[in-house]
Amino acid sequence: MNGMFYKVGELARATGLTVRTLHHYDHVGLVRPSGRTHSGHRLYDESDVRRLYEVLALRQLGLPLEDIGAALEGTSDLGELLTRHRDHVDRQLVAMRTLRAHLTTMLAAVDGQAGVTGFLALIREVTTVDETVKQYFSETQLAELAERRSRLGEQEDVQRRWQDLIPRVQRAVETGVDPASAEGRALAAEWMGLLEAFHGGDTGLRDSLYRMQADNSERIQREHGGPSPEQLEFIRRASAS
């Protein structure tokens, strides 16, 4: 400290920044030193130091340098900048949640020694989201579904249970089982339990799932083996009884 001024090296040590960073802030006009020594070295006064700490505070929030400069100069509304940045962070969090869920699924495959071919096939499966699905689920919901999938992946019998249940419901429809009977109610309870494992009681996820199924029932039945409208009507009546 020389009088009321910091040299660039002294300010770097005091703030934990590098001299290169302070030079860059000067270069882009973010924190410019108020003075120079006779030999041309930068000198920062108290107002420069105060501005530097304002920059660091906003940088800690993750704002880019150009937005920080605009906010400090008053050419941009700070509240609007923070709101926009918060929305950006929210999107990053959603992406990270999805990535973590995918990694969990991949680790389970590695632990199960799926082999390179099976592992690569799994990567394609879990990272590719059908465009139809994107129309019905938000990014946040897709992240929740990925997380739920990674958890359900640990329960190897979930898919088998669906494959077993749908034909049993179809037989009940074909043989004229009364949906209100004990057999019908038991099938409905099993069906709703499996759906609960999928949406976890989240009404938004549940409603998005139902809308997607209603709008794409023929494709879902053709490509994934059901459920058919008749099966869904049977479950609806059985659940209501």
Short mmCIF file of C-alpha atoms in Angstrom, two decimals, residues 26-241:
data_model
loop_
_atom_site.label_atom_id
_atom_site.label_comp_id
_atom_site.label_asym_id
_atom_site.label_seq_id
_atom_site.Cartn_x
_atom_site.Cartn_y
_atom_site.Cartn_z
CA ASP A 26 -8.73 -2.85 -17.09
CA HIS A 27 -8.56 -3.87 -20.75
CA VAL A 28 -12.34 -4.43 -21.01
CA GLY A 29 -13.11 -1.25 -19.06
CA LEU A 30 -14.60 -3.01 -16.07
CA VAL A 31 -12.19 -1.79 -13.35
CA ARG A 32 -9.75 0.82 -14.54
CA PRO A 33 -7.06 2.23 -12.24
CA SER A 34 -7.44 5.90 -11.42
CA GLY A 35 -3.72 6.59 -11.60
CA ARG A 36 -0.34 5.53 -12.86
CA THR A 37 3.17 5.71 -11.43
CA HIS A 38 5.84 7.68 -13.24
CA SER A 39 6.96 4.42 -14.81
CA GLY A 40 3.42 3.66 -16.01
CA HIS A 41 2.37 1.05 -13.42
CA ARG A 42 -1.31 0.95 -12.47
CA LEU A 43 -2.49 2.56 -9.22
CA TYR A 44 -5.92 1.79 -7.75
CA ASP A 45 -7.59 4.19 -5.29
CA GLU A 46 -10.38 3.41 -2.80
CA SER A 47 -13.15 3.96 -5.35
CA ASP A 48 -11.44 1.53 -7.74
CA VAL A 49 -11.17 -1.07 -4.98
CA ARG A 50 -14.84 -0.59 -4.08
CA ARG A 51 -15.85 -1.10 -7.73
CA LEU A 52 -13.65 -4.19 -7.91
CA TYR A 53 -15.48 -5.73 -4.95
CA GLU A 54 -18.81 -4.89 -6.57
CA VAL A 55 -17.61 -6.73 -9.67
CA LEU A 56 -16.49 -9.71 -7.59
CA ALA A 57 -19.83 -9.84 -5.76
CA LEU A 58 -21.74 -10.02 -9.04
CA ARG A 59 -19.19 -12.43 -10.49
CA GLN A 60 -19.86 -14.77 -7.57
CA LEU A 61 -23.46 -14.92 -8.79
CA GLY A 62 -22.17 -16.12 -12.13
CA LEU A 63 -23.02 -13.04 -14.18
CA PRO A 64 -20.89 -12.59 -17.30
CA LEU A 65 -18.52 -9.62 -17.36
CA GLU A 66 -20.45 -7.71 -20.02
CA ASP A 67 -23.63 -7.86 -17.90
CA ILE A 68 -21.72 -6.78 -14.81
CA GLY A 69 -20.34 -3.77 -16.64
CA ALA A 70 -23.78 -2.79 -17.91
CA ALA A 71 -25.28 -3.13 -14.43
CA LEU A 72 -22.59 -1.03 -12.76
CA GLU A 73 -22.82 1.65 -15.43
CA GLY A 74 -26.60 1.77 -15.04
CA THR A 75 -27.27 0.90 -18.68
CA SER A 76 -29.01 -2.35 -17.68
CA ASP A 77 -31.54 -3.11 -14.98
CA LEU A 78 -29.82 -5.25 -12.33
CA GLY A 79 -33.05 -6.98 -11.30
CA GLU A 80 -33.75 -7.98 -14.90
CA LEU A 81 -30.18 -9.26 -15.29
CA LEU A 82 -30.42 -11.33 -12.12
CA THR A 83 -33.80 -12.73 -13.14
CA ARG A 84 -32.47 -13.74 -16.54
CA HIS A 85 -29.40 -15.27 -14.98
CA ARG A 86 -31.48 -17.15 -12.40
CA ASP A 87 -33.53 -18.63 -15.25
CA HIS A 88 -30.29 -19.66 -16.94
CA VAL A 89 -29.10 -21.32 -13.72
CA ASP A 90 -32.44 -23.13 -13.44
CA ARG A 91 -31.94 -24.56 -16.93
CA GLN A 92 -28.42 -25.64 -16.01
CA LEU A 93 -29.72 -27.36 -12.88
CA VAL A 94 -32.29 -29.25 -14.93
CA ALA A 95 -29.57 -30.31 -17.38
CA MET A 96 -27.34 -31.46 -14.53
CA ARG A 97 -30.16 -33.45 -12.94
CA THR A 98 -30.78 -35.19 -16.26
CA LEU A 99 -27.08 -35.86 -16.73
CA ARG A 100 -26.78 -37.29 -13.21
CA ALA A 101 -29.73 -39.60 -13.81
CA HIS A 102 -28.17 -40.80 -17.06
CA LEU A 103 -24.85 -41.42 -15.30
CA THR A 104 -26.61 -43.46 -12.61
CA THR A 105 -28.21 -45.61 -15.29
CA MET A 106 -24.88 -46.00 -17.08
CA LEU A 107 -23.06 -46.98 -13.87
CA ALA A 108 -25.67 -49.66 -13.22
CA ALA A 109 -25.01 -51.02 -16.71
CA VAL A 110 -21.25 -51.01 -16.13
CA ASP A 111 -21.67 -52.76 -12.77
CA GLY A 112 -23.87 -55.31 -14.51
CA GLN A 113 -21.14 -55.88 -17.11
CA ALA A 114 -23.44 -55.14 -20.02
CA GLY A 115 -20.54 -55.21 -22.46
CA VAL A 116 -19.48 -52.46 -24.87
CA THR A 117 -22.24 -53.11 -27.41
CA GLY A 118 -24.97 -53.21 -24.79
CA PHE A 119 -23.55 -50.16 -23.04
CA LEU A 120 -23.51 -48.09 -26.25
CA ALA A 121 -27.06 -49.17 -27.02
CA LEU A 122 -28.10 -48.06 -23.54
CA ILE A 123 -26.46 -44.67 -24.06
CA ARG A 124 -28.49 -44.14 -27.22
CA GLU A 125 -31.66 -45.24 -25.46
CA VAL A 126 -31.43 -43.08 -22.35
CA THR A 127 -30.08 -39.93 -23.99
CA THR A 128 -32.50 -39.81 -26.92
CA VAL A 129 -35.83 -38.20 -26.13
CA ASP A 130 -38.56 -38.74 -28.69
CA GLU A 131 -39.79 -35.46 -30.20
CA THR A 132 -43.33 -36.50 -29.34
CA VAL A 133 -42.41 -36.77 -25.66
CA LYS A 134 -40.90 -33.27 -25.72
CA GLN A 135 -44.28 -31.86 -26.78
CA TYR A 136 -45.90 -33.03 -23.56
CA PHE A 137 -43.22 -32.69 -20.88
CA SER A 138 -41.28 -29.62 -19.78
CA GLU A 139 -37.50 -29.72 -19.42
CA THR A 140 -37.94 -29.98 -15.66
CA GLN A 141 -40.36 -32.88 -16.04
CA LEU A 142 -37.98 -34.62 -18.44
CA ALA A 143 -35.25 -34.32 -15.81
CA GLU A 144 -37.60 -35.77 -13.20
CA LEU A 145 -38.45 -38.63 -15.54
CA ALA A 146 -34.77 -39.33 -16.14
CA GLU A 147 -34.17 -39.42 -12.38
CA ARG A 148 -37.17 -41.67 -11.87
CA ARG A 149 -35.98 -43.94 -14.65
CA SER A 150 -32.56 -44.29 -13.04
CA ARG A 151 -34.24 -45.30 -9.76
CA LEU A 152 -36.68 -47.67 -11.45
CA GLY A 153 -33.76 -49.15 -13.35
CA GLU A 154 -32.63 -50.63 -10.08
CA GLN A 155 -35.94 -52.52 -9.92
CA GLU A 156 -35.48 -55.00 -12.74
CA ASP A 157 -38.98 -56.37 -12.45
CA VAL A 158 -40.82 -53.11 -13.33
CA GLN A 159 -40.80 -53.69 -17.08
CA ARG A 160 -41.58 -57.38 -16.59
CA ARG A 161 -44.56 -56.47 -14.42
CA TRP A 162 -46.00 -54.25 -17.18
CA GLN A 163 -45.42 -56.98 -19.74
CA ASP A 164 -47.27 -59.39 -17.48
CA LEU A 165 -50.09 -57.03 -16.49
CA ILE A 166 -51.21 -55.73 -19.90
CA PRO A 167 -52.03 -59.22 -21.31
CA ARG A 168 -53.94 -60.06 -18.11
CA VAL A 169 -56.02 -56.91 -18.48
CA GLN A 170 -56.61 -57.76 -22.13
CA ARG A 171 -57.84 -61.25 -21.17
CA ALA A 172 -60.19 -59.67 -18.64
CA VAL A 173 -61.57 -57.40 -21.37
CA GLU A 174 -61.99 -60.28 -23.83
CA THR A 175 -63.64 -62.61 -21.32
CA GLY A 176 -66.06 -59.96 -20.08
CA VAL A 177 -64.79 -59.61 -16.53
CA ASP A 178 -66.84 -57.03 -14.66
CA PRO A 179 -64.54 -54.04 -13.91
CA ALA A 180 -66.33 -53.62 -10.58
CA SER A 181 -65.54 -57.20 -9.54
CA ALA A 182 -62.80 -58.09 -7.11
CA GLU A 183 -60.64 -59.27 -10.03
CA GLY A 184 -61.21 -56.03 -11.93
CA ARG A 185 -60.40 -53.84 -8.93
CA ALA A 186 -57.25 -55.86 -8.22
CA LEU A 187 -56.04 -55.37 -11.79
CA ALA A 188 -56.75 -51.64 -11.54
CA ALA A 189 -54.89 -51.34 -8.24
CA GLU A 190 -51.87 -53.10 -9.74
CA TRP A 191 -52.05 -50.85 -12.82
CA MET A 192 -52.29 -47.63 -10.80
CA GLY A 193 -49.44 -48.80 -8.57
CA LEU A 194 -47.14 -49.15 -11.56
CA LEU A 195 -48.19 -45.74 -12.85
CA GLU A 196 -47.49 -44.29 -9.40
CA ALA A 197 -43.95 -45.65 -9.63
CA PHE A 198 -43.61 -43.70 -12.88
CA HIS A 199 -45.02 -40.30 -11.89
CA GLY A 200 -44.44 -40.49 -8.15
CA GLY A 201 -47.74 -38.78 -7.34
CA ASP A 202 -46.76 -35.66 -9.30
CA THR A 203 -50.04 -34.50 -10.84
CA GLY A 204 -48.22 -32.52 -13.53
CA LEU A 205 -46.28 -35.57 -14.67
CA ARG A 206 -49.40 -37.72 -14.44
CA ASP A 207 -51.52 -35.32 -16.50
CA SER A 208 -48.78 -34.89 -19.13
CA LEU A 209 -48.50 -38.66 -19.38
CA TYR A 210 -52.25 -39.04 -19.83
CA ARG A 211 -52.37 -36.32 -22.51
CA MET A 212 -49.53 -37.93 -24.42
CA GLN A 213 -51.20 -41.33 -24.24
CA ALA A 214 -54.59 -39.99 -25.35
CA ASP A 215 -53.13 -38.12 -28.34
CA ASN A 216 -50.86 -40.96 -29.45
CA SER A 217 -52.71 -44.09 -28.40
CA GLU A 218 -52.51 -45.82 -31.80
CA ARG A 219 -48.76 -45.25 -32.13
CA ILE A 220 -48.10 -46.31 -28.54
CA GLN A 221 -50.10 -49.49 -29.04
CA ARG A 222 -48.44 -50.23 -32.39
CA GLU A 223 -44.84 -49.53 -31.33
CA HIS A 224 -44.90 -50.47 -27.65
CA GLY A 225 -47.67 -53.03 -27.35
CA GLY A 226 -50.33 -51.05 -25.58
CA PRO A 227 -52.30 -50.16 -23.69
CA SER A 228 -55.35 -50.19 -25.94
CA PRO A 229 -58.34 -47.85 -25.45
CA GLU A 230 -60.38 -50.85 -24.28
CA GLN A 231 -57.84 -51.72 -21.61
CA LEU A 232 -57.72 -48.12 -20.40
CA GLU A 233 -61.51 -47.95 -20.22
CA PHE A 234 -61.56 -51.18 -18.21
CA ILE A 235 -59.02 -49.74 -15.75
CA ARG A 236 -60.92 -46.46 -15.54
CA ARG A 237 -64.19 -48.21 -14.68
CA ALA A 238 -62.48 -50.59 -12.25
CA SER A 239 -60.74 -47.69 -10.46
CA ALA A 240 -64.03 -45.79 -10.17
CA SER A 241 -65.94 -48.72 -8.66
#
